[in-house]
């Protein structure tokens, strides 16, 4: 790896307090994702109480995950300015306020704002912070630590999937939201466990760079990534100029503020572009099976609602197990992580595209387990792959931008699929469409290897040309010194 380019934070303890951070991340993932993906349980009561159209009421459940992911774009500057602890605690409080005020909602349109916007933004702040802290606290064990942390989302989905129906039965929907608002405040408590890492001294930075220069373990992803990632400790050339020591203009301040949210270098990076498109296609195919698999089991296979709802539980169990297992396996090396991520992304699309073949309840259990396994592995790997490809110094921005550009997929995937089902009466067609999309996303992700190989060749040419020039310069100096001696 070239000097100044890194995929690990030199401050990362790779254990110790890092495991406390993993626990806090696990809890916040369980809360933020758990309440988001169990909206379907609450939907029936809201439809009965407000007597609105299903399409009108269902938008509440689409706004929340959309804003959860869109928050990733704006979370990065807040994290850099205020730190992990403040942002995560603020997110938990905002999410709890959204749930509590939803209990007072007089109509569905108020829930768009309270349940959808407020809770979505709060959950997004919790989710992004819980992701990036683990990346900074771990290096060698990053995949395993991330797998443990993101397993919280699967556990949260299972927990709220079982608890919410019981709360609704006993407390009705308004007091259920109040009770779950109290649970969301647990996220504020564990958010206090995000202890800031110590500052890096100049000596530590120099030692790290020297170690990277002399490392003999560089692989293709390491080398290519090193050619494109700047170090967080490098100083911009403009800062050394006396002409920039004065106060900046308002226009410059606005530009720099925008640059905190939208990193042009990342946005124009072809690797990031391919990664984002693959993620968007995956997100289209991720939300639909969770929404329509139970309904397909009821209306196509004739199963009871109770047996149909169990299919989502099978997805959740497989999801949790795969995040733990594949998170541990993926710590082997970066190349293995890359091919594992691309493979499971493709396979998740394949199994959904083959939905017409799953014609019995037993086969639907197989589908649920396979889909949960493949998607769980991808969710555990994608933040780690971002670090591998774009560097630890850019994880806040790269993760936030990826989540932001994919947020609209969560907003429109379920409504579009519902429109297709209403128009055609075919429950398999949406699965085929989103499955093919996710499959194409996986195949597109493999093309990152071509970009890496091209940059690897360019990097070697640059290194060889510099070495040749240096050798020629030393030879000429040696010749001149001998001529004058």
CSV table of C-alpha atoms in Angstrom, one decimal:
chain,number,residue,atom,x,y,z
A,1,UNK,CA,0.0,0.0,0.0
A,2,UNK,CA,1.3,3.4,-0.9
A,3,UNK,CA,2.1,6.0,1.7
A,4,UNK,CA,-0.8,8.0,3.1
A,5,UNK,CA,-3.4,5.6,1.8
A,6,UNK,CA,-5.2,3.4,4.4
A,7,UNK,CA,-8.1,1.2,5.0
A,8,UNK,CA,-7.6,1.1,8.8
A,9,UNK,CA,-7.7,3.8,11.5
A,10,UNK,CA,-4.3,3.8,13.3
A,11,UNK,CA,-6.3,4.5,16.5
A,12,UNK,CA,-8.4,1.4,16.1
A,13,UNK,CA,-8.1,-0.8,19.3
A,14,UNK,CA,-9.4,-3.9,17.4
A,15,UNK,CA,-11.0,-5.0,20.6
A,16,UNK,CA,-11.3,-3.7,24.1
A,17,UNK,CA,-13.8,-0.9,24.3
A,18,UNK,CA,-14.5,-1.7,20.7
A,19,UNK,CA,-16.7,-4.6,21.8
A,20,UNK,CA,-18.8,-2.2,23.9
A,21,UNK,CA,-19.2,-0.1,20.8
A,22,UNK,CA,-20.3,-3.2,18.9
A,23,UNK,CA,-22.9,-3.8,21.6
A,24,UNK,CA,-24.2,-0.2,21.4
A,25,UNK,CA,-24.3,-0.5,17.6
A,26,UNK,CA,-26.2,-3.8,17.9
A,27,UNK,CA,-28.9,-2.2,20.1
A,28,UNK,CA,-29.3,0.9,17.9
A,29,UNK,CA,-29.6,-1.2,14.8
A,30,UNK,CA,-32.2,-3.4,16.5
A,31,UNK,CA,-34.2,-0.3,17.4
A,32,UNK,CA,-33.9,1.7,14.3
A,33,UNK,CA,-34.4,-1.1,11.8
A,34,UNK,CA,-36.8,-3.1,14.0
A,35,UNK,CA,-39.5,-0.5,14.2
A,36,UNK,CA,-39.0,0.4,10.5
A,37,UNK,CA,-39.6,-3.1,9.1
A,38,UNK,CA,-42.5,-4.1,11.3
A,39,UNK,CA,-44.7,-1.3,10.2
A,40,UNK,CA,-46.8,-3.9,8.4
A,41,UNK,CA,-48.0,-5.2,11.7
A,42,UNK,CA,-49.3,-1.7,12.7
A,43,UNK,CA,-50.8,-1.1,9.2
A,44,UNK,CA,-53.9,-3.3,9.8
A,45,UNK,CA,-54.9,-1.3,12.9
A,46,UNK,CA,-54.3,2.1,11.2
A,47,UNK,CA,-56.4,1.0,8.2
A,48,UNK,CA,-59.2,0.0,10.6
A,49,UNK,CA,-59.1,3.1,12.7
A,50,UNK,CA,-58.7,5.8,10.0
A,51,UNK,CA,-60.7,4.0,7.3
A,52,UNK,CA,-58.4,5.4,4.6
A,53,UNK,CA,-57.4,3.7,1.4
A,54,UNK,CA,-54.6,1.1,1.7
A,55,UNK,CA,-52.4,3.0,-0.8
A,56,UNK,CA,-52.8,6.2,1.2
A,57,UNK,CA,-52.0,4.7,4.5
A,58,UNK,CA,-49.1,2.5,3.2
A,59,UNK,CA,-47.1,5.6,2.3
A,60,UNK,CA,-46.4,6.1,6.0
A,61,UNK,CA,-44.3,2.9,5.9
A,62,UNK,CA,-42.5,4.0,2.8
A,63,UNK,CA,-41.5,7.5,4.0
A,64,UNK,CA,-39.8,6.2,7.1
A,65,UNK,CA,-37.2,3.8,5.4
A,66,UNK,CA,-36.7,6.3,2.6
A,67,UNK,CA,-35.7,9.1,5.1
A,68,UNK,CA,-33.7,6.6,7.2
A,69,UNK,CA,-31.4,6.0,4.2
A,70,UNK,CA,-31.6,9.6,2.9
A,71,UNK,CA,-30.4,10.9,6.2
A,72,UNK,CA,-27.0,9.3,5.4
A,73,UNK,CA,-26.2,12.2,3.1
A,74,UNK,CA,-26.7,14.9,5.8
A,75,UNK,CA,-25.4,12.8,8.7
A,76,UNK,CA,-21.7,13.0,7.7
A,77,UNK,CA,-21.1,16.7,8.4
A,78,UNK,CA,-23.0,16.4,11.7
A,79,UNK,CA,-20.8,13.5,12.8
A,80,UNK,CA,-17.6,15.4,11.8
A,81,UNK,CA,-18.7,18.5,13.7
A,82,UNK,CA,-20.4,17.1,16.8
A,83,UNK,CA,-19.1,13.5,17.0
A,84,UNK,CA,-20.7,10.1,17.1
A,85,UNK,CA,-22.1,10.4,20.6
A,86,UNK,CA,-24.1,13.6,20.1
A,87,UNK,CA,-25.5,12.5,16.7
A,88,UNK,CA,-26.6,9.1,17.8
A,89,UNK,CA,-28.2,10.3,21.1
A,90,UNK,CA,-30.0,13.1,19.1
A,91,UNK,CA,-31.2,10.6,16.6
A,92,UNK,CA,-32.7,8.3,19.3
A,93,UNK,CA,-34.4,11.2,21.0
A,94,UNK,CA,-35.9,12.5,17.7
A,95,UNK,CA,-37.1,9.0,16.8
A,96,UNK,CA,-38.8,8.6,20.2
A,97,UNK,CA,-40.4,12.1,19.8
A,98,UNK,CA,-41.7,11.0,16.4
A,99,UNK,CA,-43.3,7.9,17.9
A,100,UNK,CA,-44.8,9.7,20.9
A,101,UNK,CA,-46.3,12.5,18.8
A,102,UNK,CA,-47.7,9.9,16.4
A,103,UNK,CA,-49.9,8.6,19.2
A,104,UNK,CA,-51.7,12.0,19.1
A,105,UNK,CA,-52.1,12.0,15.3
A,106,UNK,CA,-55.7,12.9,14.3
A,107,UNK,CA,-55.3,11.6,10.7
A,108,UNK,CA,-53.0,9.7,8.4
A,109,UNK,CA,-51.5,12.9,6.9
A,110,UNK,CA,-50.1,13.9,10.4
A,111,UNK,CA,-48.5,10.4,10.6
A,112,UNK,CA,-46.7,11.2,7.3
A,113,UNK,CA,-44.7,13.8,9.3
A,114,UNK,CA,-44.5,12.3,12.8
A,115,UNK,CA,-44.1,8.6,12.1
A,116,UNK,CA,-42.6,9.0,8.6
A,117,UNK,CA,-40.4,12.1,8.7
A,118,UNK,CA,-39.4,12.6,12.4
A,119,UNK,CA,-38.9,8.9,13.1
A,120,UNK,CA,-37.2,8.3,9.8
A,121,UNK,CA,-34.7,11.1,10.3
A,122,UNK,CA,-34.0,10.0,13.9
A,123,UNK,CA,-33.6,6.3,12.9
A,124,UNK,CA,-31.3,7.4,10.1
A,125,UNK,CA,-29.0,9.3,12.5
A,126,UNK,CA,-28.8,6.3,14.8
A,127,UNK,CA,-28.2,3.9,11.9
A,128,UNK,CA,-25.4,5.8,10.2
A,129,UNK,CA,-23.6,6.4,13.4
A,130,UNK,CA,-23.9,2.8,14.5
A,131,UNK,CA,-22.3,1.7,11.1
A,132,UNK,CA,-19.4,4.1,11.0
A,133,UNK,CA,-18.2,3.8,14.6
A,134,UNK,CA,-17.6,0.1,14.2
A,135,UNK,CA,-15.5,0.7,11.0
A,136,UNK,CA,-13.2,3.1,13.0
A,137,UNK,CA,-12.9,0.9,16.1
A,138,UNK,CA,-11.9,-2.3,14.1
A,139,UNK,CA,-9.3,-3.1,11.4
A,140,UNK,CA,-8.3,-6.8,11.3
A,141,UNK,CA,-11.7,-8.0,12.8
A,142,UNK,CA,-13.8,-5.4,11.0
A,143,UNK,CA,-16.0,-7.8,9.0
A,144,UNK,CA,-16.8,-9.9,12.1
A,145,UNK,CA,-17.5,-6.8,14.2
A,146,UNK,CA,-19.7,-5.4,11.5
A,147,UNK,CA,-21.5,-8.7,11.2
A,148,UNK,CA,-22.2,-8.7,15.0
A,149,UNK,CA,-23.4,-5.1,14.9
A,150,UNK,CA,-25.7,-5.4,11.9
A,151,UNK,CA,-27.2,-8.6,13.3
A,152,UNK,CA,-29.0,-6.3,15.6
A,153,UNK,CA,-31.3,-5.3,12.7
A,154,UNK,CA,-32.4,-8.9,12.2
A,155,UNK,CA,-32.9,-9.4,16.0
A,156,UNK,CA,-34.8,-6.1,16.2
A,157,UNK,CA,-37.1,-7.2,13.4
A,158,UNK,CA,-37.8,-10.5,15.1
A,159,UNK,CA,-38.3,-8.8,18.5
A,160,UNK,CA,-40.7,-6.1,17.3
A,161,UNK,CA,-42.4,-8.6,15.1
A,162,UNK,CA,-43.4,-10.6,18.1
A,163,UNK,CA,-43.9,-7.8,20.7
A,164,UNK,CA,-45.9,-5.3,18.6
A,165,UNK,CA,-48.9,-7.6,17.9
A,166,UNK,CA,-49.2,-8.3,21.7
A,167,UNK,CA,-48.9,-4.6,22.5
A,168,UNK,CA,-51.6,-3.8,20.0
A,169,UNK,CA,-53.9,-6.4,21.4
A,170,UNK,CA,-53.5,-5.1,25.0
A,171,UNK,CA,-52.8,-1.3,24.6
A,172,UNK,CA,-54.3,-0.5,21.1
A,173,UNK,CA,-52.2,1.4,18.5
A,174,UNK,CA,-51.8,4.8,20.3
A,175,UNK,CA,-50.4,3.5,23.5
A,176,UNK,CA,-48.4,0.9,21.6
A,177,UNK,CA,-46.5,3.8,19.9
A,178,UNK,CA,-46.0,5.4,23.3
A,179,UNK,CA,-44.5,2.2,24.7
A,180,UNK,CA,-42.2,1.8,21.7
A,181,UNK,CA,-41.2,5.4,22.0
A,182,UNK,CA,-39.9,4.5,25.4
A,183,UNK,CA,-38.0,1.6,23.9
A,184,UNK,CA,-36.4,3.9,21.4
A,185,UNK,CA,-34.9,6.0,24.2
A,186,UNK,CA,-32.7,3.0,25.0
A,187,UNK,CA,-30.9,4.0,21.9
A,188,UNK,CA,-30.0,7.4,23.6
A,189,UNK,CA,-28.6,5.5,26.6
A,190,UNK,CA,-26.3,3.1,24.6
A,191,UNK,CA,-25.3,6.0,22.3
A,192,UNK,CA,-23.4,7.4,25.2
A,193,UNK,CA,-21.1,4.4,24.9
A,194,UNK,CA,-19.6,5.8,21.7
A,195,UNK,CA,-16.3,6.9,23.2
A,196,UNK,CA,-14.2,9.2,20.9
A,197,UNK,CA,-10.9,7.7,19.8
A,198,UNK,CA,-7.7,9.5,20.8
A,199,UNK,CA,-6.0,11.9,18.5
A,200,UNK,CA,-3.2,10.7,16.3
A,201,UNK,CA,0.2,12.2,16.8
A,202,UNK,CA,2.5,13.2,13.9
A,203,UNK,CA,4.9,10.5,15.0
A,204,UNK,CA,2.2,7.8,14.8
A,205,UNK,CA,1.1,9.0,11.3
A,206,UNK,CA,4.7,8.9,10.0
A,207,UNK,CA,5.3,5.4,11.5
A,208,UNK,CA,2.0,4.2,9.9
A,209,UNK,CA,3.0,5.6,6.5
A,210,UNK,CA,6.5,4.0,6.7
A,211,UNK,CA,4.9,0.7,7.6
A,212,UNK,CA,2.6,0.9,4.6
A,213,UNK,CA,5.6,1.7,2.3
A,214,UNK,CA,7.5,-1.3,3.4
A,215,UNK,CA,4.6,-3.7,3.6
A,216,UNK,CA,5.0,-6.8,1.4
A,217,UNK,CA,1.4,-7.9,1.8
A,218,UNK,CA,-0.2,-5.5,-0.8
A,219,UNK,CA,-2.9,-7.0,-2.9
A,220,UNK,CA,-4.6,-5.6,-6.0
A,221,UNK,CA,-7.4,-3.8,-4.1
A,222,UNK,CA,-4.9,-2.4,-1.6
A,223,UNK,CA,-2.7,-0.9,-4.3
A,224,UNK,CA,-5.4,0.5,-6.5
A,225,UNK,CA,-7.2,1.9,-3.5
A,226,UNK,CA,-4.0,3.5,-2.3
A,227,UNK,CA,-3.8,5.4,-5.7
A,228,UNK,CA,-7.1,7.1,-5.1
A,229,UNK,CA,-7.6,7.7,-1.4
A,230,UNK,CA,-6.2,10.7,0.3
A,231,UNK,CA,-5.1,10.6,3.9
A,232,UNK,CA,-7.1,12.4,6.6
A,233,UNK,CA,-4.0,13.9,8.0
A,234,UNK,CA,-2.8,15.5,4.8
A,235,UNK,CA,-3.0,19.3,4.6
A,236,UNK,CA,-4.5,20.9,1.6
A,237,UNK,CA,-2.1,23.0,-0.4
A,238,UNK,CA,-4.3,26.0,-0.1
A,239,UNK,CA,-3.9,26.0,3.7
A,240,UNK,CA,-0.2,26.7,3.3
A,241,UNK,CA,-0.8,29.8,1.2
A,242,UNK,CA,-0.7,33.1,2.9
A,243,UNK,CA,-3.4,34.4,0.6
A,244,UNK,CA,-5.9,32.0,2.3
A,245,UNK,CA,-5.2,33.0,5.9
A,246,UNK,CA,-7.9,35.6,6.0
A,247,UNK,CA,-11.5,35.1,6.5
A,248,UNK,CA,-13.3,33.2,3.7
A,249,UNK,CA,-16.1,34.8,1.7
A,250,UNK,CA,-19.7,33.8,2.2
A,251,UNK,CA,-19.7,32.0,-1.2
A,252,UNK,CA,-16.7,29.9,-0.2
A,253,UNK,CA,-18.3,29.1,3.1
A,254,UNK,CA,-21.5,27.9,1.4
A,255,UNK,CA,-19.4,25.9,-1.1
A,256,UNK,CA,-17.4,24.2,1.7
A,257,UNK,CA,-20.5,23.5,3.6
A,258,UNK,CA,-22.0,21.7,0.5
A,259,UNK,CA,-18.7,19.9,0.1
A,260,UNK,CA,-19.1,18.5,3.6
A,261,UNK,CA,-22.4,16.8,2.5
A,262,UNK,CA,-21.5,16.0,-1.1
A,263,UNK,CA,-17.9,14.9,-1.8
A,264,UNK,CA,-17.3,15.5,-5.5
A,265,UNK,CA,-14.2,13.3,-5.5
A,266,UNK,CA,-16.2,10.4,-4.3
A,267,UNK,CA,-19.1,11.2,-6.6
A,268,UNK,CA,-16.9,11.2,-9.7
A,269,UNK,CA,-15.0,8.1,-8.7
A,270,UNK,CA,-16.1,5.3,-11.1
A,271,UNK,CA,-15.8,2.7,-8.4
A,272,UNK,CA,-18.3,4.6,-6.2
A,273,UNK,CA,-20.6,5.1,-9.2
A,274,UNK,CA,-20.7,1.4,-9.9
A,275,UNK,CA,-21.1,0.6,-6.2
A,276,UNK,CA,-24.1,3.0,-5.9
A,277,UNK,CA,-25.9,1.7,-8.9
A,278,UNK,CA,-25.5,-1.9,-7.6
A,279,UNK,CA,-26.8,-0.8,-4.2
A,280,UNK,CA,-29.8,0.9,-5.7
A,281,UNK,CA,-30.8,-2.2,-7.7
A,282,UNK,CA,-30.3,-4.3,-4.5
A,283,UNK,CA,-32.6,-2.0,-2.5
A,284,UNK,CA,-35.4,-2.3,-5.0
A,285,UNK,CA,-35.2,-6.1,-4.6
A,286,UNK,CA,-34.7,-6.0,-0.8
A,287,UNK,CA,-37.9,-4.3,0.3
A,288,UNK,CA,-40.4,-6.1,-1.9
A,289,UNK,CA,-40.0,-9.7,-0.6
A,290,UNK,CA,-40.4,-8.5,3.0
A,291,UNK,CA,-43.7,-6.7,2.0
A,292,UNK,CA,-45.3,-9.1,-0.4
A,293,UNK,CA,-44.1,-12.6,0.5
A,294,UNK,CA,-46.7,-13.1,3.2
A,295,UNK,CA,-49.5,-11.8,1.0
A,296,UNK,CA,-48.4,-14.1,-1.9
A,297,UNK,CA,-48.6,-17.1,0.5
A,298,UNK,CA,-52.1,-16.2,1.5
A,299,UNK,CA,-53.6,-15.3,-1.9
A,300,UNK,CA,-51.6,-17.6,-4.2
A,301,UNK,CA,-51.0,-20.6,-2.0
A,302,UNK,CA,-54.0,-20.3,0.2
A,303,UNK,CA,-52.1,-20.3,3.5
A,304,UNK,CA,-53.4,-18.8,6.7
A,305,UNK,CA,-52.2,-15.3,7.8
A,306,UNK,CA,-50.3,-16.8,10.7
A,307,UNK,CA,-48.4,-19.3,8.6
A,308,UNK,CA,-47.7,-16.6,6.0
A,309,UNK,CA,-46.3,-14.3,8.6
A,310,UNK,CA,-43.9,-17.0,9.7
A,311,UNK,CA,-42.1,-16.7,6.3
A,312,UNK,CA,-40.8,-13.2,7.3
A,313,UNK,CA,-39.5,-14.8,10.6
A,314,UNK,CA,-37.6,-17.4,8.5
A,315,UNK,CA,-36.1,-14.6,6.6
A,316,UNK,CA,-35.1,-12.8,9.8
A,317,UNK,CA,-33.5,-15.9,11.4
A,318,UNK,CA,-31.5,-16.7,8.2
A,319,UNK,CA,-30.5,-13.0,8.0
A,320,UNK,CA,-29.1,-12.9,11.5
A,321,UNK,CA,-27.2,-16.1,11.2
A,322,UNK,CA,-25.7,-15.2,7.8
A,323,UNK,CA,-24.5,-11.8,9.1
A,324,UNK,CA,-22.6,-13.5,11.9
A,325,UNK,CA,-21.2,-16.4,9.9
A,326,UNK,CA,-20.2,-14.5,6.8
A,327,UNK,CA,-19.0,-11.6,8.8
A,328,UNK,CA,-16.5,-13.9,10.5
A,329,UNK,CA,-15.5,-15.6,7.2
A,330,UNK,CA,-15.0,-12.3,5.4
A,331,UNK,CA,-12.1,-11.2,7.6
A,332,UNK,CA,-9.8,-13.5,5.6
A,333,UNK,CA,-8.8,-10.9,3.1
A,334,UNK,CA,-10.1,-8.1,0.9
A,335,UNK,CA,-10.2,-10.1,-2.3
A,336,UNK,CA,-12.3,-12.8,-0.7
A,337,UNK,CA,-14.7,-10.1,0.7
A,338,UNK,CA,-15.1,-8.5,-2.7
A,339,UNK,CA,-16.0,-11.8,-4.5
A,340,UNK,CA,-18.2,-12.9,-1.6
A,341,UNK,CA,-20.2,-9.6,-1.7
A,342,UNK,CA,-20.6,-9.7,-5.5
A,343,UNK,CA,-21.7,-13.3,-5.4
A,344,UNK,CA,-24.4,-13.0,-2.7
A,345,UNK,CA,-25.7,-9.8,-4.3
A,346,UNK,CA,-26.2,-11.8,-7.6
A,347,UNK,CA,-27.7,-14.8,-5.9
A,348,UNK,CA,-30.2,-12.8,-3.9
A,349,UNK,CA,-31.6,-11.6,-7.3
A,350,UNK,CA,-31.5,-15.1,-8.7
A,351,UNK,CA,-33.7,-16.6,-6.0
A,352,UNK,CA,-36.3,-13.8,-6.3
A,353,UNK,CA,-36.4,-14.1,-10.1
A,354,UNK,CA,-37.2,-17.8,-9.7
A,355,UNK,CA,-40.3,-17.1,-7.5
A,356,UNK,CA,-42.7,-18.8,-9.9
A,357,UNK,CA,-41.0,-22.1,-9.0
A,358,UNK,CA,-41.8,-21.8,-5.3
A,359,UNK,CA,-45.3,-23.2,-5.5
A,360,UNK,CA,-45.7,-24.8,-2.1
A,361,UNK,CA,-45.3,-23.6,1.5
A,362,UNK,CA,-42.3,-25.8,2.0
A,363,UNK,CA,-40.6,-24.3,-1.0
A,364,UNK,CA,-41.5,-20.8,0.2
A,365,UNK,CA,-39.6,-21.6,3.5
A,366,UNK,CA,-36.6,-22.5,1.3
A,367,UNK,CA,-37.0,-19.2,-0.6
A,368,UNK,CA,-37.3,-17.2,2.6
A,369,UNK,CA,-34.2,-18.8,4.1
A,370,UNK,CA,-32.1,-18.3,1.0
A,371,UNK,CA,-33.2,-14.8,0.5
A,372,UNK,CA,-32.5,-13.9,4.1
A,373,UNK,CA,-29.1,-15.5,4.0
A,374,UNK,CA,-27.9,-13.8,0.8
A,375,UNK,CA,-29.3,-10.3,1.8
A,376,UNK,CA,-28.0,-10.6,5.3
A,377,UNK,CA,-24.5,-11.3,4.1
A,378,UNK,CA,-24.6,-8.3,1.7
A,379,UNK,CA,-25.8,-5.9,4.4
A,380,UNK,CA,-23.0,-7.1,6.7
A,381,UNK,CA,-20.4,-6.6,4.0
A,382,UNK,CA,-21.3,-3.4,2.1
A,383,UNK,CA,-19.8,-0.9,4.7
A,384,UNK,CA,-16.7,-3.0,4.9
A,385,UNK,CA,-16.4,-3.1,1.1
A,386,UNK,CA,-16.7,0.7,1.1
A,387,UNK,CA,-13.7,0.9,3.4
A,388,UNK,CA,-11.7,-1.5,1.3
A,389,UNK,CA,-12.4,0.4,-1.9
A,390,UNK,CA,-12.6,4.1,-0.8
A,391,UNK,CA,-10.7,4.1,2.5
A,392,UNK,CA,-11.5,4.6,6.2
A,393,UNK,CA,-11.0,8.3,6.1
A,394,UNK,CA,-14.0,8.7,3.8
A,395,UNK,CA,-16.4,6.1,5.3
A,396,UNK,CA,-18.8,8.7,6.8
A,397,UNK,CA,-19.3,10.5,3.4
A,398,UNK,CA,-19.2,7.4,1.2
A,399,UNK,CA,-21.6,5.5,3.4
A,400,UNK,CA,-23.9,8.5,3.7
A,401,UNK,CA,-23.9,9.2,-0.1
A,402,UNK,CA,-24.6,5.5,-0.9
A,403,UNK,CA,-27.5,5.4,1.5
A,404,UNK,CA,-28.8,8.7,0.2
A,405,UNK,CA,-28.8,7.8,-3.5
A,406,UNK,CA,-30.5,4.4,-2.7
A,407,UNK,CA,-33.2,6.0,-0.5
A,408,UNK,CA,-35.7,6.6,-3.3
A,409,UNK,CA,-35.7,2.8,-4.0
A,410,UNK,CA,-37.2,2.2,-0.6
A,411,UNK,CA,-39.8,4.9,-1.3
A,412,UNK,CA,-41.1,3.6,-4.6
A,413,UNK,CA,-40.4,-0.1,-4.6
A,414,UNK,CA,-43.4,-1.3,-2.6
A,415,UNK,CA,-46.0,1.1,-4.2
A,416,UNK,CA,-44.8,0.2,-7.7
A,417,UNK,CA,-45.0,-3.5,-6.9
A,418,UNK,CA,-48.5,-3.0,-5.5
A,419,UNK,CA,-49.5,-1.2,-8.7
A,420,UNK,CA,-48.2,-4.1,-10.8
A,421,UNK,CA,-50.1,-6.7,-8.7
A,422,UNK,CA,-53.3,-4.6,-8.9
A,423,UNK,CA,-52.9,-4.2,-12.7
A,424,UNK,CA,-52.0,-7.7,-13.6
A,425,UNK,CA,-53.2,-9.9,-10.7
A,426,UNK,CA,-49.8,-11.6,-10.8
A,427,UNK,CA,-47.9,-11.8,-7.5
A,428,UNK,CA,-44.8,-13.4,-9.2
A,429,UNK,CA,-44.1,-10.5,-11.6
A,430,UNK,CA,-42.8,-8.0,-9.1
A,431,UNK,CA,-40.5,-10.6,-7.7
A,432,UNK,CA,-39.2,-11.4,-11.2
A,433,UNK,CA,-38.6,-7.7,-12.0
A,434,UNK,CA,-36.8,-6.8,-8.7
A,435,UNK,CA,-34.9,-10.1,-8.8
A,436,UNK,CA,-33.5,-9.5,-12.3
A,437,UNK,CA,-32.6,-6.0,-11.2
A,438,UNK,CA,-30.7,-7.2,-8.1
A,439,UNK,CA,-29.0,-9.9,-10.2
A,440,UNK,CA,-27.8,-7.2,-12.7
A,441,UNK,CA,-26.6,-5.2,-9.7
A,442,UNK,CA,-24.5,-8.1,-8.6
A,443,UNK,CA,-23.0,-8.7,-12.1
A,444,UNK,CA,-22.3,-4.9,-12.4
A,445,UNK,CA,-20.5,-5.1,-9.1
A,446,UNK,CA,-18.1,-7.6,-10.5
A,447,UNK,CA,-17.1,-5.0,-13.1
A,448,UNK,CA,-15.4,-3.1,-10.3
A,449,UNK,CA,-12.6,-5.7,-10.6
A,450,UNK,CA,-12.0,-4.4,-14.2
A,451,UNK,CA,-11.7,-0.9,-12.9
A,452,UNK,CA,-9.3,-2.1,-10.2
A,453,UNK,CA,-7.2,-4.0,-12.7
A,454,UNK,CA,-7.0,-1.0,-15.1
A,455,UNK,CA,-5.9,1.3,-12.3
A,456,UNK,CA,-3.4,-1.3,-11.1
A,457,UNK,CA,-1.8,-1.4,-14.5
A,458,UNK,CA,-1.7,2.4,-14.6
A,459,UNK,CA,-0.3,2.5,-11.1
A,460,UNK,CA,2.5,0.1,-12.0
A,461,UNK,CA,3.3,2.1,-15.2
A,462,UNK,CA,3.5,5.3,-13.1
A,463,UNK,CA,5.8,3.6,-10.5
A,464,UNK,CA,8.0,2.1,-13.2
A,465,UNK,CA,8.3,5.5,-15.1
A,466,UNK,CA,9.3,7.2,-11.9
A,467,UNK,CA,11.8,4.5,-11.0
A,468,UNK,CA,13.3,4.7,-14.6
A,469,UNK,CA,13.5,8.5,-14.3
A,470,UNK,CA,15.2,8.3,-10.9
A,471,UNK,CA,17.6,5.6,-12.1
A,472,UNK,CA,18.6,7.7,-15.2
A,473,UNK,CA,19.0,10.8,-13.0
A,474,UNK,CA,21.3,8.9,-10.6
A,475,UNK,CA,23.3,7.4,-13.5
A,476,UNK,CA,23.9,10.8,-15.1
A,477,UNK,CA,25.0,12.3,-11.8
A,478,UNK,CA,27.4,9.3,-11.3
A,479,UNK,CA,28.8,9.8,-14.8
A,480,UNK,CA,29.4,13.5,-14.3
A,481,UNK,CA,31.0,13.0,-10.9
A,482,UNK,CA,33.4,10.4,-12.4
A,483,UNK,CA,34.2,12.8,-15.4
A,484,UNK,CA,35.2,15.7,-13.1
A,485,UNK,CA,37.2,13.5,-10.7
